[in-house]
Coordinates of N, CA and C in Angstrom, one line a residue:
M1 N 106.1 163.6 82.7 CA 105.9 163.4 84.1 C 105.8 161.9 84.3
K2 N 106.5 161.4 85.4 CA 106.5 160.0 85.7 C 105.1 159.7 86.4
K3 N 104.7 158.5 86.3 CA 103.4 158.0 86.8 C 103.6 156.8 87.8
V4 N 102.8 156.8 88.8 CA 102.8 155.6 89.7 C 101.4 155.3 90.1
G5 N 101.1 154.0 90.3 CA 99.8 153.6 90.8 C 100.0 153.0 92.2
I6 N 99.1 153.3 93.1 CA 99.3 152.8 94.5 C 98.0 152.1 94.9
I7 N 98.0 150.8 95.2 CA 96.9 150.1 95.7 C 96.9 150.3 97.2
G8 N 95.8 150.8 97.8 CA 95.8 151.1 99.2 C 96.4 152.5 99.5
G9 N 96.5 153.3 98.6 CA 97.1 154.6 98.7 C 96.4 155.6 99.6
S10 N 95.2 155.2 100.1 CA 94.5 156.2 101.0 C 94.6 155.7 102.5
G11 N 95.2 154.6 102.7 CA 95.4 154.1 104.1 C 96.5 154.8 104.8
F12 N 96.8 154.4 106.0 CA 97.8 155.1 106.8 C 99.2 155.2 106.2
I13 N 99.7 154.0 105.8 CA 101.0 154.0 105.1 C 100.9 154.5 103.7
G14 N 99.8 154.1 103.0 CA 99.6 154.4 101.6 C 99.5 155.9 101.4
S15 N 98.9 156.6 102.4 CA 98.8 158.1 102.3 C 100.2 158.8 102.4
F16 N 101.0 158.2 103.2 CA 102.4 158.7 103.3 C 103.1 158.6 101.9
N17 N 103.0 157.4 101.3 CA 103.6 157.1 100.0 C 103.0 158.0 98.9
T18 N 101.7 158.2 99.0 CA 101.0 159.0 98.0 C 101.6 160.4 98.1
Q19 N 101.7 161.0 99.3 CA 102.3 162.3 99.5 C 103.7 162.4 99.0
K20 N 104.5 161.4 99.3 CA 105.9 161.3 98.9 C 106.0 161.4 97.4
F21 N 105.2 160.6 96.6 CA 105.3 160.6 95.2 C 104.8 162.0 94.6
L22 N 103.7 162.5 95.2 CA 103.2 163.8 94.7 C 104.3 164.9 94.9
N23 N 105.0 164.9 96.1 CA 106.0 165.8 96.3 C 107.2 165.7 95.4
E24 N 107.4 164.5 94.9 CA 108.5 164.3 93.9 C 108.1 164.5 92.5
G25 N 106.9 165.0 92.3 CA 106.5 165.4 90.9 C 105.8 164.3 90.1
Y26 N 105.4 163.2 90.7 CA 104.8 162.1 90.0 C 103.3 162.4 89.8
K27 N 102.7 161.8 88.8 CA 101.3 161.7 88.6 C 100.9 160.4 89.4
V28 N 100.0 160.5 90.3 CA 99.7 159.4 91.2 C 98.3 158.9 91.0
K29 N 98.1 157.6 90.8 CA 96.8 157.0 90.7 C 96.6 156.1 91.8
V30 N 95.6 156.4 92.7 CA 95.3 155.6 93.9 C 94.0 154.9 93.6
S31 N 94.0 153.6 94.0 CA 92.7 152.8 93.9 C 92.0 152.8 95.2
T32 N 90.6 152.7 95.0 CA 89.8 152.5 96.2 C 88.8 151.3 95.8
T33 N 88.4 150.6 96.8 CA 87.4 149.5 96.5 C 86.0 150.0 96.3
D34 N 85.7 151.1 96.9 CA 84.3 151.7 96.7 C 84.4 153.2 96.6
I35 N 84.3 153.7 95.3 CA 84.5 155.1 95.0 C 83.4 155.9 95.7
S36 N 82.2 155.3 96.0 CA 81.1 156.1 96.7 C 81.4 156.4 98.1
K37 N 82.4 155.8 98.7 CA 82.8 156.0 100.1 C 83.9 157.1 100.2
K38 N 83.5 158.3 99.9 CA 84.5 159.4 99.8 C 85.3 159.6 101.1
E39 N 84.7 159.3 102.2 CA 85.4 159.5 103.5 C 86.6 158.7 103.6
K40 N 86.8 157.6 102.8 CA 87.9 156.8 102.8 C 89.2 157.4 102.1
Y41 N 88.9 158.4 101.2 CA 90.0 158.9 100.4 C 90.0 160.5 100.3
E42 N 89.0 161.1 100.9 CA 88.9 162.6 100.7 C 90.0 163.4 101.3
H43 N 90.7 162.8 102.3 CA 91.9 163.5 102.9 C 93.0 163.6 101.9
L44 N 93.0 162.8 100.9 CA 94.1 162.9 99.8 C 93.9 164.1 99.0
L45 N 92.7 164.6 98.8 CA 92.4 165.7 97.9 C 93.0 167.0 98.5
S46 N 93.3 167.0 99.7 CA 93.9 168.3 100.3 C 95.4 168.2 100.4
L47 N 96.0 167.1 99.9 CA 97.5 167.1 99.9 C 98.1 168.1 98.9
K48 N 99.3 168.5 99.2 CA 100.0 169.3 98.3 C 100.2 168.6 96.9
N49 N 100.0 169.3 95.9 CA 100.1 168.8 94.5 C 99.0 167.8 94.2
A50 N 97.9 167.8 94.9 CA 96.8 166.9 94.6 C 96.2 167.0 93.2
D51 N 96.5 168.1 92.5 CA 96.1 168.2 91.1 C 96.7 167.2 90.2
N52 N 97.7 166.5 90.7 CA 98.4 165.4 90.0 C 97.9 164.0 90.6
L53 N 96.8 164.0 91.2 CA 96.2 162.8 91.9 C 95.0 162.4 91.2
E54 N 94.9 161.1 91.0 CA 93.7 160.5 90.4 C 93.2 159.4 91.3
I55 N 91.9 159.4 91.7 CA 91.3 158.3 92.5 C 90.5 157.4 91.5
A56 N 90.7 156.1 91.6 CA 90.0 155.2 90.7 C 89.4 154.0 91.4
Q57 N 88.3 153.5 90.9 CA 87.7 152.4 91.5 C 88.5 151.1 91.1
L58 N 88.8 150.3 92.1 CA 89.5 149.1 91.9 C 88.6 148.0 91.5
D59 N 88.8 147.4 90.4 CA 88.0 146.2 90.0 C 88.7 145.0 90.4
G60 N 88.3 144.3 91.4 CA 88.9 143.2 92.0 C 89.0 142.0 91.0
G61 N 88.1 141.9 90.0 CA 88.1 140.8 89.1 C 89.0 141.0 87.9
K62 N 89.6 142.2 87.7 CA 90.3 142.5 86.5 C 91.5 143.4 86.9
I63 N 92.7 143.0 86.5 CA 93.9 143.8 86.7 C 94.4 144.3 85.4
T64 N 94.5 145.6 85.3 CA 95.0 146.3 84.1 C 96.3 146.9 84.4
V65 N 97.3 146.6 83.5 CA 98.7 147.1 83.7 C 98.9 148.1 82.5
Y66 N 99.4 149.3 82.9 CA 99.7 150.3 81.9 C 101.1 150.4 81.7

């Protein structure tokens, strides 16, 4: 399965891109600046194929490339 990471994947445009990649069979990792603010990303959990979605805390001081 292909993987993609989306910074800002829970915003207006990012949500569209997140859904597009999920529909195309990707495993999608979306970052959020504050994982405790579930209201910012909980709408993504109801997307089709959300079982291939991972929400992760963005660490602004460290960038990790996989």
